[in-house]
Amino acid sequence: MVAAVAETVGPARVARVRLQIGSLAGVVPDALRFCFDACSRGTPLDGATLEIEEIAARGRCRRCAAEISMTTFLDPCACGSTEVELVAGQELRIKDVEVEVH
Amino acid sequence: MCATCGCSGTESAEHEHEHEHEHVNEHEHAHAHPHAPHEHELEHGPGHGHAHDHDHVRRVSLEQDILAKNDRLAARNRALFLARNIAAFNFTSAPGSGKTSLLQALIKRVGGQFPLAVIEGDQETARDADRIRATGTPVVQINTQTGCHLDAQMVNAAVTALDPPRGALLLIENVGNLVCPAMFDLGERAKAVVLSITEGEDKPLKYPHMFRAAGIVVLTKIDLLPHLDFNLDECLANVRRINPEARIFQTSTKDGAGLPAFCDFMASQVAVTRA
């Protein structure tokens, strides 16, 4: 992620990075924050603020088409069906960055 | 460095220096006004005190998946496999589930029917590659050192070195880890997750990302069933709860149980890819 941002913005110092992380994306935001400092050291992202927007997982029932909020992959629909297709919650995106311009 | 899962690895660090510039102008499309790329927003720079509190800050919209680069490289691998009719499979599991033994058994049964090639991923040593090499199959060992998974760039380099012939079955044995490899597409036709029954019937529930990502689930060491408190039906039900569409095989490389079905399926996948 640090490399992707550095490649895009070049040598300019990055002040802020905003990420969108789904609740079922398989990434722990706290762990990401923890390693961000270490990974960004010596790069244009050194010292940047990391903002993580967590996106709640939602699923659509394959049987009744209802949309439900989900906290695990196994949450059943209110109709009883366990065949729920995940429609949000697996995002792992860099939304934008703020670059200092002098 | 792997900011996705927090691990670090020399191998994965290397590819990050490759530059691609498709993204350079992406931010221009996100602005409401055509002149926006040169428009500066005035904001307070964080942590700079009074001296620099009029820093200009430009917001660059990326809207880019964190794994976009790996996904692009994986797509390139997939295109290469398609062009050469290569059936590639990414074998993942916890350490010690018997991935290498399963591959050895597969090679023994299908060897000679079509060309084979193997990529071995481990943190250290060439032990697995040595075992595969002993079967006479071309193999490349990748040592990820501190890294916890293979990525598409590593596989691309290994495929270049192996140069598998047209119509080959390419078996990629990932680093023993049920977490990060679930997120990294290597360009494979399918992921095959290997679960030895000594690991417990609840493993699919504990590592749902991997079991969801897999097209194939192979239970191994099934010969130990009489000696364990392992509930096979519950395990199968757990796999189906997480992934109703996965093909499930029950195997033992010790007594050969279930190997014909698994090997025939893999051969059928090669036939489909070659057609």
CSV table of C-alpha atoms in Angstrom, one decimal, chain B residues 41-197:
chain,number,residue,atom,x,y,z
B,41,GLU,CA,-6.7,23.2,-1.2
B,42,LEU,CA,-5.5,25.2,1.8
B,43,GLU,CA,-5.3,23.0,4.8
B,44,HIS,CA,-3.3,22.8,8.0
B,45,GLY,CA,-0.5,20.3,7.7
B,46,PRO,CA,-0.6,17.8,10.5
B,47,GLY,CA,1.9,18.1,13.3
B,48,HIS,CA,3.8,21.1,11.9
B,49,GLY,CA,3.1,23.7,14.5
B,50,HIS,CA,2.8,27.4,13.5
B,51,ALA,CA,5.8,27.6,11.2
B,52,HIS,CA,4.1,25.6,8.4
B,53,ASP,CA,0.5,25.9,9.1
B,54,HIS,CA,-0.2,27.3,5.6
B,55,ASP,CA,1.1,24.2,3.8
B,56,HIS,CA,-0.7,23.6,0.6
B,57,VAL,CA,-2.3,20.2,0.4
B,58,ARG,CA,-3.5,18.6,-2.8
B,59,ARG,CA,-5.9,15.7,-2.5
B,60,VAL,CA,-5.2,12.9,-5.0
B,61,SER,CA,-8.0,10.5,-5.5
B,62,LEU,CA,-6.7,7.0,-6.0
B,63,GLU,CA,-9.8,4.7,-5.6
B,64,GLN,CA,-7.4,1.9,-6.0
B,65,ASP,CA,-7.5,-1.5,-4.5
B,66,ILE,CA,-4.6,-2.1,-2.2
B,67,LEU,CA,-3.9,-5.4,-4.0
B,68,ALA,CA,-4.4,-3.9,-7.5
B,69,LYS,CA,-0.8,-4.4,-8.5
B,70,ASN,CA,-0.8,-8.1,-7.4
B,71,ASP,CA,-4.1,-8.5,-9.2
B,72,ARG,CA,-2.7,-7.0,-12.4
B,73,LEU,CA,0.3,-9.3,-12.3
B,74,ALA,CA,-2.0,-12.3,-11.5
B,75,ALA,CA,-4.1,-11.4,-14.6
B,76,ARG,CA,-0.9,-11.4,-16.6
B,77,ASN,CA,0.0,-14.9,-15.3
B,78,ARG,CA,-3.5,-16.1,-16.0
B,79,ALA,CA,-3.2,-14.8,-19.6
B,80,LEU,CA,0.1,-16.6,-20.0
B,81,PHE,CA,-1.4,-19.8,-18.7
B,82,LEU,CA,-4.4,-19.5,-21.0
B,83,ALA,CA,-2.2,-18.8,-24.0
B,84,ARG,CA,-0.2,-22.0,-23.2
B,85,ASN,CA,-3.1,-24.1,-22.1
B,86,ILE,CA,-1.5,-24.5,-18.7
B,87,ALA,CA,-3.7,-25.7,-15.8
B,88,ALA,CA,-2.3,-23.9,-12.7
B,89,PHE,CA,-3.4,-24.7,-9.1
B,90,ASN,CA,-2.5,-22.9,-5.9
B,91,PHE,CA,-2.3,-25.3,-3.0
B,92,THR,CA,-2.6,-23.7,0.4
B,93,SER,CA,-2.9,-25.1,3.9
B,94,ALA,CA,-1.6,-24.8,7.4
B,95,PRO,CA,2.0,-26.0,7.8
B,96,GLY,CA,2.3,-29.8,8.0
B,97,SER,CA,-1.0,-30.8,6.4
B,98,GLY,CA,0.7,-32.9,3.8
B,99,LYS,CA,0.7,-30.7,0.7
B,100,THR,CA,4.0,-31.9,-0.6
B,101,SER,CA,3.1,-35.6,0.1
B,102,LEU,CA,-0.2,-35.0,-1.8
B,103,LEU,CA,1.6,-33.5,-4.7
B,104,GLN,CA,4.1,-36.4,-4.8
B,105,ALA,CA,1.2,-38.8,-4.8
B,106,LEU,CA,-0.5,-36.9,-7.6
B,107,ILE,CA,2.7,-36.7,-9.7
B,108,LYS,CA,3.2,-40.5,-9.2
B,109,ARG,CA,-0.3,-41.2,-10.5
B,110,VAL,CA,-0.6,-38.7,-13.4
B,111,GLY,CA,3.1,-38.5,-14.4
B,112,GLY,CA,3.5,-39.3,-18.1
B,113,GLN,CA,-0.1,-38.4,-19.0
B,114,PHE,CA,0.9,-34.7,-19.5
B,115,PRO,CA,3.8,-32.4,-18.6
B,116,LEU,CA,4.1,-31.4,-15.0
B,117,ALA,CA,5.8,-28.5,-13.3
B,118,VAL,CA,5.9,-27.4,-9.6
B,119,ILE,CA,6.6,-24.2,-7.8
B,120,GLU,CA,7.4,-24.6,-4.1
B,121,GLY,CA,7.0,-21.8,-1.6
B,122,ASP,CA,8.5,-21.9,1.9
B,123,GLN,CA,10.2,-19.4,4.2
B,124,GLU,CA,13.4,-21.3,4.1
B,125,THR,CA,15.1,-24.4,2.7
B,126,ALA,CA,14.7,-26.3,-0.6
B,127,ARG,CA,13.5,-29.5,1.2
B,128,ASP,CA,10.2,-29.6,-0.6
B,129,ALA,CA,11.7,-28.9,-3.9
B,130,ASP,CA,14.2,-31.7,-3.3
B,131,ARG,CA,11.3,-34.1,-2.7
B,132,ILE,CA,9.6,-33.0,-5.9
B,133,ARG,CA,12.8,-33.1,-7.9
B,134,ALA,CA,13.3,-36.7,-6.8
B,135,THR,CA,10.1,-37.6,-8.8
B,136,GLY,CA,11.8,-36.2,-11.9
B,137,THR,CA,9.4,-33.2,-12.1
B,138,PRO,CA,10.8,-29.8,-12.9
B,139,VAL,CA,10.6,-27.6,-9.8
B,140,VAL,CA,11.5,-24.1,-8.6
B,141,GLN,CA,11.8,-23.3,-5.0
B,142,ILE,CA,10.9,-19.8,-3.8
B,143,ASN,CA,12.1,-18.9,-0.3
B,144,THR,CA,10.0,-16.0,1.0
B,145,GLN,CA,12.2,-15.7,4.1
B,146,THR,CA,10.1,-13.5,6.5
B,147,GLY,CA,7.2,-13.4,4.0
B,148,CYS,CA,4.2,-15.4,4.7
B,149,HIS,CA,2.7,-16.0,1.3
B,150,LEU,CA,3.5,-16.2,-2.4
B,151,ASP,CA,2.5,-13.3,-4.6
B,152,ALA,CA,1.9,-13.0,-8.3
B,153,GLN,CA,5.3,-11.5,-9.0
B,154,MET,CA,7.2,-14.4,-7.4
B,155,VAL,CA,5.1,-16.9,-9.4
B,156,ASN,CA,5.8,-15.0,-12.6
B,157,ALA,CA,9.5,-15.2,-12.0
B,158,ALA,CA,9.3,-18.9,-11.2
B,159,VAL,CA,7.2,-19.6,-14.3
B,160,THR,CA,9.7,-17.8,-16.4
B,161,ALA,CA,12.5,-20.0,-14.9
B,162,LEU,CA,10.4,-23.2,-15.2
B,163,ASP,CA,9.1,-22.4,-18.7
B,164,PRO,CA,6.4,-25.1,-18.5
B,165,PRO,CA,5.5,-26.6,-21.9
B,166,ARG,CA,2.1,-26.2,-23.5
B,167,GLY,CA,-0.7,-28.2,-21.9
B,168,ALA,CA,1.2,-28.7,-18.6
B,169,LEU,CA,-0.2,-29.1,-15.1
B,170,LEU,CA,1.4,-26.4,-12.9
B,171,LEU,CA,1.2,-27.1,-9.2
B,172,ILE,CA,2.0,-24.2,-6.9
B,173,GLU,CA,2.6,-25.1,-3.3
B,174,ASN,CA,2.1,-21.9,-1.2
B,175,VAL,CA,3.7,-21.2,2.1
B,176,GLY,CA,2.0,-23.1,4.9
B,177,ASN,CA,-0.5,-20.4,6.2
B,178,LEU,CA,-4.2,-20.2,6.1
B,179,VAL,CA,-4.5,-16.4,6.4
B,180,CYS,CA,-2.6,-14.2,3.9
B,181,PRO,CA,-2.5,-16.6,0.9
B,182,ALA,CA,-6.3,-16.3,0.7
B,183,MET,CA,-5.9,-12.7,-0.5
B,184,PHE,CA,-3.2,-13.1,-3.1
B,185,ASP,CA,-4.3,-14.2,-6.5
B,186,LEU,CA,-1.4,-15.9,-8.3
B,187,GLY,CA,-3.3,-16.3,-11.6
B,188,GLU,CA,-4.3,-19.9,-10.8
B,189,ARG,CA,-7.3,-21.8,-12.2
B,190,ALA,CA,-8.3,-22.5,-8.6
B,191,LYS,CA,-7.1,-22.6,-5.1
B,192,ALA,CA,-6.9,-26.0,-3.5
B,193,VAL,CA,-7.0,-25.9,0.3
B,194,VAL,CA,-5.5,-28.9,2.0
B,195,LEU,CA,-6.8,-29.9,5.5
B,196,SER,CA,-5.4,-32.8,7.4
B,197,ILE,CA,-7.9,-34.3,9.7
